[in-house]
């Protein structure tokens, strides 16, 4: 029966490949993999039982795809963070601009991300989300082989000590990702590199131009790898959801439904907060809703912040009275910095949900403060490509010393919430642009 089950899976994989060759959209293939995975997992559990040798034998082979997919996601985190943050800083034309408008825009984006992370954590706590009892994956999809050591370190060290550890003493060791603060260390390194190149522009423009080409070329390579990983997402989702459904009880499965509800609750709350922030700078929220609705609708349906960029800039300039420079800077930064949905709400919810599985109480103030801080800084490295929320979650969870296996599992329900998250990301960029315009005009 194991061979028969594997043959069926291979045929489904082949059909997914056929759909891709025929140009079927990524979202539809993800949805197909999700539905088929649920059906197969339910059949396995109903026909054989959770502890059946047939199920275990089948899943042991299927884990090669699911676990391999998670490991590839983890593989790309560090280089993605490095090139995304550095290239984002290089979009700034000079240091003077960076010190004024650029810093203000980045500050607002990070400020709203702090709020989004707080809202996400509160929503997860309010819905009593917990990963306890849910299969979190095998040891190979845990963030490192020493999670117990990381947990002890997290509990024993003060917040001040953990902040100091963000500054690495060895660049190459930071790139290995062996320490719980290494991801933030890479963020720190990327910021240093970006600012240094901006300063070099002022007295050695030829050198700065060469360095920028190196960074952009590296980004092209990383984005190609990201694209390759995302292309196998349907196969990874199918494998992960089959294992989840086949080995979980009904109460665990219902936790995914609660996660979707909690996600949209947080997203709606953040939209309301955006409107309140606009009201604080005396910008009519109703006017914003009217002018932003077409852009947000496109973002919702397309699920791409980067693809919405031209519409975002156009609406800011022609409909909302934002100057060209601020509109372009805020919209461009908003693609990879402070994404409220993908890099704020989502990682914070996952962290709160997963923390109890390693004995951390998510209701404690030190945990929540560190989570909000880590989420805000981690949002600096999230590129505006498909799967950005997954990478944001990996960054935050690995930095917090939490297991990352559940990230792959929850990818299965991402199509249900990614539309709302993307619209929230775009709204954040637009609100930031309007607020920056208002504040700089007053000055």
Tab-separated table of C-alpha atoms in Angstrom:
chain	number	residue	atom	x	y	z
A	1	UNK	CA	0.000	0.000	0.000
A	2	UNK	CA	2.907	2.353	0.607
A	3	UNK	CA	4.016	1.986	-3.011
A	4	UNK	CA	0.466	2.595	-4.231
A	5	UNK	CA	0.167	5.725	-2.077
A	6	UNK	CA	3.487	7.039	-3.362
A	7	UNK	CA	2.445	6.386	-6.955
A	8	UNK	CA	-0.699	8.458	-6.420
A	9	UNK	CA	1.389	11.286	-4.937
A	10	UNK	CA	3.814	11.189	-7.872
A	11	UNK	CA	0.901	11.414	-10.318
A	12	UNK	CA	-0.473	14.429	-8.460
A	13	UNK	CA	2.980	16.039	-8.535
A	14	UNK	CA	3.065	15.428	-12.284
A	15	UNK	CA	-0.349	17.065	-12.652
A	16	UNK	CA	0.845	20.097	-10.673
A	17	UNK	CA	3.799	20.371	-13.043
A	18	UNK	CA	1.407	20.095	-15.993
A	19	UNK	CA	-0.702	22.937	-14.581
A	20	UNK	CA	2.408	25.088	-14.264
A	21	UNK	CA	3.426	24.394	-17.870
A	22	UNK	CA	-0.079	25.320	-18.986
A	23	UNK	CA	0.227	28.702	-17.289
A	24	UNK	CA	-2.225	28.103	-14.453
A	25	UNK	CA	-1.703	30.840	-11.868
A	26	UNK	CA	0.436	30.264	-8.790
A	27	UNK	CA	-2.509	30.946	-6.458
A	28	UNK	CA	-4.720	28.374	-8.178
A	29	UNK	CA	-1.999	25.741	-8.012
A	30	UNK	CA	-1.496	26.467	-4.318
A	31	UNK	CA	-5.234	26.134	-3.710
A	32	UNK	CA	-5.352	22.884	-5.668
A	33	UNK	CA	-2.435	21.472	-3.656
A	34	UNK	CA	-4.143	22.537	-0.426
A	35	UNK	CA	-7.481	20.908	-1.282
A	36	UNK	CA	-5.952	17.695	-2.645
A	37	UNK	CA	-3.621	17.494	0.351
A	38	UNK	CA	-6.536	17.777	2.759
A	39	UNK	CA	-8.437	15.055	0.905
A	40	UNK	CA	-5.465	12.675	0.797
A	41	UNK	CA	-4.612	13.275	4.442
A	42	UNK	CA	-8.211	12.636	5.462
A	43	UNK	CA	-8.283	9.422	3.422
A	44	UNK	CA	-5.061	8.227	5.048
A	45	UNK	CA	-6.362	8.900	8.546
A	46	UNK	CA	-9.808	7.440	7.841
A	47	UNK	CA	-8.536	4.336	6.052
A	48	UNK	CA	-5.420	3.462	8.015
A	49	UNK	CA	-5.477	5.438	11.272
A	50	UNK	CA	-3.016	7.969	12.688
A	51	UNK	CA	-0.475	5.390	13.913
A	52	UNK	CA	-0.693	3.042	10.949
A	53	UNK	CA	2.622	1.672	9.572
A	54	UNK	CA	1.279	2.396	6.079
A	55	UNK	CA	0.809	6.078	6.910
A	56	UNK	CA	4.208	6.285	8.597
A	57	UNK	CA	5.892	4.571	5.663
A	58	UNK	CA	4.229	6.862	3.131
A	59	UNK	CA	4.972	10.004	5.092
A	60	UNK	CA	8.615	9.025	5.587
A	61	UNK	CA	9.086	9.410	1.823
A	62	UNK	CA	6.768	12.388	1.499
A	63	UNK	CA	8.790	14.144	4.184
A	64	UNK	CA	11.678	14.375	1.735
A	65	UNK	CA	9.684	16.956	-0.209
A	66	UNK	CA	8.083	18.727	2.745
A	67	UNK	CA	11.166	18.849	4.934
A	68	UNK	CA	13.397	19.655	1.966
A	69	UNK	CA	11.163	22.603	1.143
A	70	UNK	CA	11.427	23.954	4.701
A	71	UNK	CA	15.208	23.536	4.703
A	72	UNK	CA	15.476	25.472	1.437
A	73	UNK	CA	13.427	28.272	2.969
A	74	UNK	CA	15.811	28.386	5.912
A	75	UNK	CA	18.804	28.293	3.564
A	76	UNK	CA	17.887	31.553	1.864
A	77	UNK	CA	17.025	33.621	4.963
A	78	UNK	CA	20.477	35.082	5.719
A	79	UNK	CA	21.460	36.056	2.142
A	80	UNK	CA	17.962	37.406	1.504
A	81	UNK	CA	18.129	39.647	4.568
A	82	UNK	CA	21.597	40.912	3.639
A	83	UNK	CA	20.878	41.905	0.043
A	84	UNK	CA	17.312	43.153	0.610
A	85	UNK	CA	18.225	45.644	3.316
A	86	UNK	CA	21.396	46.835	1.591
A	87	UNK	CA	19.659	47.345	-1.759
A	88	UNK	CA	16.773	49.166	-0.051
A	89	UNK	CA	19.196	51.667	1.488
A	90	UNK	CA	20.946	52.113	-1.863
A	91	UNK	CA	17.699	53.414	-3.353
A	92	UNK	CA	18.407	56.634	-1.465
A	93	UNK	CA	20.164	59.198	-3.651
A	94	UNK	CA	22.361	60.866	-1.047
A	95	UNK	CA	23.023	61.050	2.684
A	96	UNK	CA	21.165	64.351	3.083
A	97	UNK	CA	17.989	62.805	1.732
A	98	UNK	CA	18.543	59.782	3.942
A	99	UNK	CA	18.893	61.937	7.053
A	100	UNK	CA	15.631	63.781	6.414
A	101	UNK	CA	12.853	62.294	4.351
A	102	UNK	CA	14.327	58.794	4.185
A	103	UNK	CA	14.707	58.438	7.930
A	104	UNK	CA	11.211	59.825	8.511
A	105	UNK	CA	9.672	57.353	6.063
A	106	UNK	CA	11.590	54.405	7.497
A	107	UNK	CA	10.686	55.534	11.004
A	108	UNK	CA	6.969	55.644	10.203
A	109	UNK	CA	7.107	52.260	8.451
A	110	UNK	CA	8.820	50.688	11.453
A	111	UNK	CA	6.476	52.445	13.891
A	112	UNK	CA	3.414	51.011	12.159
A	113	UNK	CA	5.095	47.599	12.105
A	114	UNK	CA	5.523	47.783	15.875
A	115	UNK	CA	1.801	48.470	16.139
A	116	UNK	CA	1.017	45.659	13.664
A	117	UNK	CA	3.138	43.180	15.615
A	118	UNK	CA	1.377	44.198	18.826
A	119	UNK	CA	-2.025	43.781	17.178
A	120	UNK	CA	-1.014	40.397	15.743
A	121	UNK	CA	0.203	39.162	19.121
A	122	UNK	CA	-2.940	40.456	20.833
A	123	UNK	CA	-5.165	38.747	18.257
A	124	UNK	CA	-3.342	35.432	18.702
A	125	UNK	CA	-3.671	35.714	22.478
A	126	UNK	CA	-7.310	36.762	22.199
A	127	UNK	CA	-8.162	33.744	20.058
A	128	UNK	CA	-6.112	31.522	22.395
A	129	UNK	CA	-4.033	30.211	19.506
A	130	UNK	CA	-1.474	27.595	20.447
A	131	UNK	CA	0.602	25.096	18.520
A	132	UNK	CA	0.681	22.708	21.476
A	133	UNK	CA	-0.566	19.344	20.243
A	134	UNK	CA	-0.006	20.225	16.591
A	135	UNK	CA	2.797	18.429	14.723
A	136	UNK	CA	5.636	20.938	14.479
A	137	UNK	CA	7.785	18.903	12.134
A	138	UNK	CA	10.807	16.686	12.570
A	139	UNK	CA	14.041	17.720	14.207
A	140	UNK	CA	15.581	18.674	10.887
A	141	UNK	CA	13.111	21.523	10.475
A	142	UNK	CA	13.821	22.974	13.871
A	143	UNK	CA	15.828	26.209	13.973
A	144	UNK	CA	19.168	24.585	14.692
A	145	UNK	CA	19.959	21.424	16.572
A	146	UNK	CA	20.225	23.124	19.976
A	147	UNK	CA	16.790	24.602	20.647
A	148	UNK	CA	17.053	23.775	24.338
A	149	UNK	CA	20.285	25.763	24.616
A	150	UNK	CA	18.715	28.705	22.807
A	151	UNK	CA	15.709	28.586	25.119
A	152	UNK	CA	17.934	28.634	28.205
A	153	UNK	CA	19.857	31.567	26.761
A	154	UNK	CA	16.631	33.423	26.013
A	155	UNK	CA	15.345	32.980	29.547
A	156	UNK	CA	18.592	33.800	31.371
A	157	UNK	CA	19.817	36.872	29.488
A	158	UNK	CA	18.357	40.316	30.054
A	159	UNK	CA	16.882	42.386	27.229
A	160	UNK	CA	19.926	44.689	27.400
A	161	UNK	CA	22.311	41.759	26.911
A	162	UNK	CA	20.295	40.446	24.003
A	163	UNK	CA	20.352	43.879	22.340
A	164	UNK	CA	24.136	44.091	22.690
A	165	UNK	CA	24.512	40.678	21.077
A	166	UNK	CA	22.964	42.053	17.899
A	167	UNK	CA	26.360	43.662	17.201
A	168	UNK	CA	28.487	40.736	15.953
A	169	UNK	CA	32.125	40.218	16.844
A	170	UNK	CA	32.666	37.902	13.884
A	171	UNK	CA	30.997	38.619	10.566
A	172	UNK	CA	31.445	35.111	9.207
A	173	UNK	CA	30.059	33.473	12.328
A	174	UNK	CA	26.995	35.719	12.124
A	175	UNK	CA	26.379	34.436	8.594
A	176	UNK	CA	26.259	30.831	9.844
A	177	UNK	CA	23.007	31.470	11.730
A	178	UNK	CA	24.144	29.345	14.675
A	179	UNK	CA	23.299	31.951	17.320
A	180	UNK	CA	19.802	33.186	18.161
A	181	UNK	CA	20.796	36.818	17.427
A	182	UNK	CA	22.578	36.094	14.149
A	183	UNK	CA	19.712	37.158	11.897
A	184	UNK	CA	19.537	40.560	13.576
A	185	UNK	CA	23.330	40.738	13.358
A	186	UNK	CA	23.038	40.345	9.594
A	187	UNK	CA	20.457	43.161	9.598
A	188	UNK	CA	22.987	45.313	11.457
A	189	UNK	CA	25.757	44.399	8.996
A	190	UNK	CA	23.530	45.169	5.997
A	191	UNK	CA	22.665	48.615	7.386
A	192	UNK	CA	26.372	49.374	7.915
A	193	UNK	CA	27.176	48.316	4.352
A	194	UNK	CA	24.321	50.343	2.863
A	195	UNK	CA	25.139	53.533	4.776
A	196	UNK	CA	28.852	53.162	4.005
A	197	UNK	CA	28.179	52.924	0.270
A	198	UNK	CA	25.988	56.035	0.497
A	199	UNK	CA	28.881	57.919	2.099
A	200	UNK	CA	31.360	56.622	-0.490
A	201	UNK	CA	29.121	58.087	-3.180
A	202	UNK	CA	30.101	61.558	-1.982
A	203	UNK	CA	33.859	61.251	-2.594
A	204	UNK	CA	34.380	58.095	-4.695
A	205	UNK	CA	31.365	57.776	-6.977
A	206	UNK	CA	33.114	55.224	-9.222
A	207	UNK	CA	33.766	52.904	-6.277
A	208	UNK	CA	30.198	53.350	-5.010
A	209	UNK	CA	28.827	52.555	-8.464
A	210	UNK	CA	30.880	49.352	-8.612
A	211	UNK	CA	29.734	48.297	-5.146
A	212	UNK	CA	26.112	48.980	-6.030
A	213	UNK	CA	26.441	46.792	-9.121
A	214	UNK	CA	27.842	43.998	-6.957
A	215	UNK	CA	24.953	44.309	-4.498
A	216	UNK	CA	22.337	44.435	-7.254
A	217	UNK	CA	23.920	41.470	-9.049
A	218	UNK	CA	23.882	39.520	-5.781
A	219	UNK	CA	20.247	40.471	-5.309
A	220	UNK	CA	19.433	39.159	-8.782
A	221	UNK	CA	21.000	35.809	-7.889
A	222	UNK	CA	19.165	35.618	-4.557
A	223	UNK	CA	15.850	36.512	-6.183
A	224	UNK	CA	16.347	33.753	-8.747
A	225	UNK	CA	16.898	31.273	-5.919
A	226	UNK	CA	13.816	32.622	-4.159
A	227	UNK	CA	11.848	32.188	-7.376
A	228	UNK	CA	13.067	28.603	-7.669
A	229	UNK	CA	12.031	27.842	-4.089
A	230	UNK	CA	8.620	29.411	-4.615
A	231	UNK	CA	8.070	27.328	-7.738
A	232	UNK	CA	8.207	24.161	-5.630
A	233	UNK	CA	5.837	25.637	-3.042
A	234	UNK	CA	2.762	23.692	-4.308
A	235	UNK	CA	4.642	20.402	-3.897
A	236	UNK	CA	5.872	21.396	-0.446
A	237	UNK	CA	2.394	22.460	0.625
A	238	UNK	CA	0.862	19.228	-0.608
A	239	UNK	CA	3.413	17.183	1.324
A	240	UNK	CA	3.073	19.218	4.519
A	241	UNK	CA	-0.719	19.345	4.584
A	242	UNK	CA	-1.013	15.599	3.886
A	243	UNK	CA	1.180	14.881	6.892
A	244	UNK	CA	-0.718	17.361	9.051
A	245	UNK	CA	-4.187	16.036	8.233
A	246	UNK	CA	-3.132	12.381	8.352
A	247	UNK	CA	-1.499	12.658	11.781
A	248	UNK	CA	-3.666	15.265	13.557
A	249	UNK	CA	-6.861	15.063	15.504
A	250	UNK	CA	-9.844	17.259	14.646
A	251	UNK	CA	-9.095	19.827	17.354
A	252	UNK	CA	-5.655	20.480	15.875
A	253	UNK	CA	-7.107	20.911	12.389
A	254	UNK	CA	-9.652	23.421	13.704
A	255	UNK	CA	-6.757	25.510	15.034
A	256	UNK	CA	-5.932	26.425	11.415
A	257	UNK	CA	-9.462	27.805	10.976
A	258	UNK	CA	-9.000	29.860	14.132
A	259	UNK	CA	-5.676	31.110	12.774
A	260	UNK	CA	-7.352	32.441	9.623
A	261	UNK	CA	-10.040	34.184	11.702
A	262	UNK	CA	-7.448	35.682	14.053
A	263	UNK	CA	-5.384	36.871	11.067
A	264	UNK	CA	-8.253	38.769	9.478
A	265	UNK	CA	-9.251	40.239	12.808
A	266	UNK	CA	-5.736	41.677	13.167
A	267	UNK	CA	-5.692	42.881	9.541
A	268	UNK	CA	-8.997	44.727	9.929
A	269	UNK	CA	-7.864	46.315	13.191
A	270	UNK	CA	-4.678	47.550	11.479
A	271	UNK	CA	-6.686	49.092	8.639
A	272	UNK	CA	-8.681	51.015	11.247
A	273	UNK	CA	-5.436	52.150	12.899
A	274	UNK	CA	-4.191	53.402	9.522
A	275	UNK	CA	-7.292	55.557	9.240
A	276	UNK	CA	-6.810	56.893	12.776
A	277	UNK	CA	-3.191	57.828	11.987
A	278	UNK	CA	-4.377	59.751	8.937
A	279	UNK	CA	-6.947	61.558	11.055
A	280	UNK	CA	-4.197	62.567	13.488
A	281	UNK	CA	-2.366	64.449	10.721
A	282	UNK	CA	-5.676	65.984	9.585
A	283	UNK	CA	-6.075	63.949	6.420
A	284	UNK	CA	-9.645	62.864	5.663
A	285	UNK	CA	-9.864	59.054	6.175
A	286	UNK	CA	-12.938	58.842	3.956
A	287	UNK	CA	-11.054	60.539	1.119
A	288	UNK	CA	-8.236	58.041	1.609
A	289	UNK	CA	-10.640	55.088	1.447
A	290	UNK	CA	-12.200	56.428	-1.746
A	291	UNK	CA	-8.886	57.041	-3.527
A	292	UNK	CA	-6.999	54.026	-2.192
A	293	UNK	CA	-9.753	51.472	-2.776
A	294	UNK	CA	-8.852	50.669	-6.417
A	295	UNK	CA	-5.183	50.214	-5.505
A	296	UNK	CA	-5.936	48.086	-2.458
A	297	UNK	CA	-8.395	46.000	-4.479
A	298	UNK	CA	-5.701	45.248	-7.039
A	299	UNK	CA	-3.253	44.380	-4.263
A	300	UNK	CA	-5.871	42.107	-2.681
A	301	UNK	CA	-6.532	40.206	-5.894
A	302	UNK	CA	-2.952	40.095	-7.206
A	303	UNK	CA	-1.270	39.348	-3.849
A	304	UNK	CA	1.838	41.298	-4.849
A	305	UNK	CA	3.025	44.522	-3.240
A	306	UNK	CA	5.749	44.972	-5.851
A	307	UNK	CA	3.311	44.499	-8.723
A	308	UNK	CA	1.034	47.151	-7.236
A	309	UNK	CA	3.860	49.721	-7.032
A	310	UNK	CA	2.982	51.705	-10.210
A	311	UNK	CA	-0.642	52.036	-9.072
A	312	UNK	CA	0.488	53.020	-5.578
A	313	UNK	CA	2.745	55.821	-6.811
A	314	UNK	CA	0.151	57.066	-9.295
A	315	UNK	CA	-2.612	57.235	-6.682
A	316	UNK	CA	-0.360	59.007	-4.177
A	317	UNK	CA	0.669	61.672	-6.692
A	318	UNK	CA	-2.538	62.256	-8.639
A	319	UNK	CA	-5.221	61.472	-6.052
A	320	UNK	CA	-3.722	62.188	-2.630
A	321	UNK	CA	-1.514	65.200	-3.280
A	322	UNK	CA	1.791	63.569	-2.325
A	323	UNK	CA	4.939	64.945	-3.981
A	324	UNK	CA	6.713	62.741	-6.510
A	325	UNK	CA	9.844	62.221	-4.391
A	326	UNK	CA	8.006	61.178	-1.252
A	327	UNK	CA	5.543	59.032	-3.193
A	328	UNK	CA	8.301	57.068	-4.917
A	329	UNK	CA	10.475	56.745	-1.810
A	330	UNK	CA	7.656	55.632	0.495
A	331	UNK	CA	6.162	53.225	-2.038
A	332	UNK	CA	9.560	51.707	-2.845
A	333	UNK	CA	10.564	51.366	0.798
A	334	UNK	CA	7.141	49.950	1.606
A	335	UNK	CA	7.871	46.942	-0.587
A	336	UNK	CA	10.717	45.722	1.603
A	337	UNK	CA	10.492	47.632	4.904
A	338	UNK	CA	7.798	47.447	7.552
A	339	UNK	CA	5.192	45.389	5.753
A	340	UNK	CA	2.374	45.505	8.301
A	341	UNK	CA	0.657	42.344	7.105
A	342	UNK	CA	3.446	40.011	6.029
A	343	UNK	CA	6.229	41.222	8.326
A	344	UNK	CA	4.196	42.551	11.267
A	345	UNK	CA	0.948	40.746	12.009
A	346	UNK	CA	1.866	37.293	10.668
A	347	UNK	CA	5.246	36.624	12.362
A	348	UNK	CA	4.002	37.966	15.707
A	349	UNK	CA	0.975	35.663	15.613
A	350	UNK	CA	3.145	32.655	14.792
A	351	UNK	CA	5.597	33.438	17.591
A	352	UNK	CA	2.802	33.684	20.160
A	353	UNK	CA	1.288	30.478	18.828
A	354	UNK	CA	4.548	28.499	18.864
A	355	UNK	CA	6.131	29.806	22.094
A	356	UNK	CA	4.208	27.416	24.407
A	357	UNK	CA	5.597	24.399	22.524
A	358	UNK	CA	9.052	25.140	23.987
A	359	UNK	CA	7.856	26.178	27.418
A	360	UNK	CA	7.727	29.959	26.927
A	361	UNK	CA	4.718	31.822	28.323
A	362	UNK	CA	3.623	34.246	25.547
A	363	UNK	CA	1.736	36.380	28.080
A	364	UNK	CA	4.938	37.563	29.781
A	365	UNK	CA	5.991	41.167	29.159
A	366	UNK	CA	9.702	40.413	28.373
A	367	UNK	CA	8.678	37.954	25.661
A	368	UNK	CA	6.168	40.347	24.094
A	369	UNK	CA	8.573	43.315	24.189
A	370	UNK	CA	11.333	41.339	22.535
A	371	UNK	CA	8.878	39.940	19.977
A	372	UNK	CA	7.691	43.408	18.948
A	373	UNK	CA	11.269	44.697	18.711
A	374	UNK	CA	12.506	41.685	16.726
A	375	UNK	CA	9.516	41.806	14.385
A	376	UNK	CA	10.060	45.497	13.635
A	377	UNK	CA	13.762	45.072	12.884
A	378	UNK	CA	13.189	41.817	11.027
A	379	UNK	CA	10.749	43.582	8.707
A	380	UNK	CA	13.690	45.501	7.244
A	381	UNK	CA	14.827	42.446	5.334
A	382	UNK	CA	11.605	41.224	3.749
A	383	UNK	CA	11.524	41.602	-0.009
A	384	UNK	CA	8.283	42.393	-1.810
A	385	UNK	CA	8.009	39.027	-3.497
A	386	UNK	CA	5.636	36.132	-3.129
A	387	UNK	CA	6.352	34.204	0.036
A	388	UNK	CA	7.550	37.303	1.878
A	389	UNK	CA	5.446	36.457	4.925
A	390	UNK	CA	7.087	33.053	5.132
A	391	UNK	CA	10.554	34.593	5.109
A	392	UNK	CA	9.476	37.176	7.691
A	393	UNK	CA	8.219	34.400	9.945
A	394	UNK	CA	11.471	32.455	9.529
A	395	UNK	CA	13.506	35.535	10.448
A	396	UNK	CA	11.461	36.295	13.567
A	397	UNK	CA	11.134	32.711	14.799
A	398	UNK	CA	14.802	31.872	14.269
A	399	UNK	CA	15.837	35.082	16.016
A	400	UNK	CA	13.531	34.324	18.949
A	401	UNK	CA	14.926	30.786	19.162
A	402	UNK	CA	11.584	29.154	18.308
A	403	UNK	CA	10.874	26.073	16.143
A	404	UNK	CA	10.152	26.932	12.526
A	405	UNK	CA	8.440	23.708	11.444
A	406	UNK	CA	4.945	25.163	11.861
A	407	UNK	CA	5.744	27.854	9.282
A	408	UNK	CA	5.690	25.264	6.524
A	409	UNK	CA	2.424	23.864	7.812
A	410	UNK	CA	0.676	27.228	7.902
A	411	UNK	CA	1.821	27.994	4.366
A	412	UNK	CA	-1.072	25.733	3.435
A	413	UNK	CA	-3.631	28.318	4.564
A	414	UNK	CA	-1.683	31.326	3.305
A	415	UNK	CA	-3.792	31.788	0.157
A	416	UNK	CA	-6.742	32.496	2.469
A	417	UNK	CA	-4.997	35.329	4.308
A	418	UNK	CA	-2.266	36.540	1.951
A	419	UNK	CA	-4.688	38.704	-0.030
A	420	UNK	CA	-5.611	40.690	3.071
A	421	UNK	CA	-1.989	40.896	4.191
A	422	UNK	CA	-0.865	42.253	0.812
A	423	UNK	CA	-3.552	44.938	0.804
A	424	UNK	CA	-2.467	45.926	4.320
A	425	UNK	CA	1.174	46.142	3.178
A	426	UNK	CA	0.255	48.513	0.369
A	427	UNK	CA	-1.980	50.562	2.662
A	428	UNK	CA	0.937	50.955	5.055
A	429	UNK	CA	3.148	52.387	2.297
A	430	UNK	CA	0.424	54.793	1.165
A	431	UNK	CA	-0.403	55.960	4.686
A	432	UNK	CA	3.302	56.474	5.362
A	433	UNK	CA	3.629	58.624	2.244
A	434	UNK	CA	0.633	60.784	3.187
A	435	UNK	CA	1.838	61.250	6.776
A	436	UNK	CA	5.366	62.114	5.605
A	437	UNK	CA	3.972	64.673	3.154
A	438	UNK	CA	1.883	66.263	5.892
A	439	UNK	CA	4.755	66.397	8.397
A	440	UNK	CA	7.353	67.739	5.952
A	441	UNK	CA	4.928	70.314	4.582
A	442	UNK	CA	4.337	71.655	8.105
A	443	UNK	CA	8.078	71.929	8.618
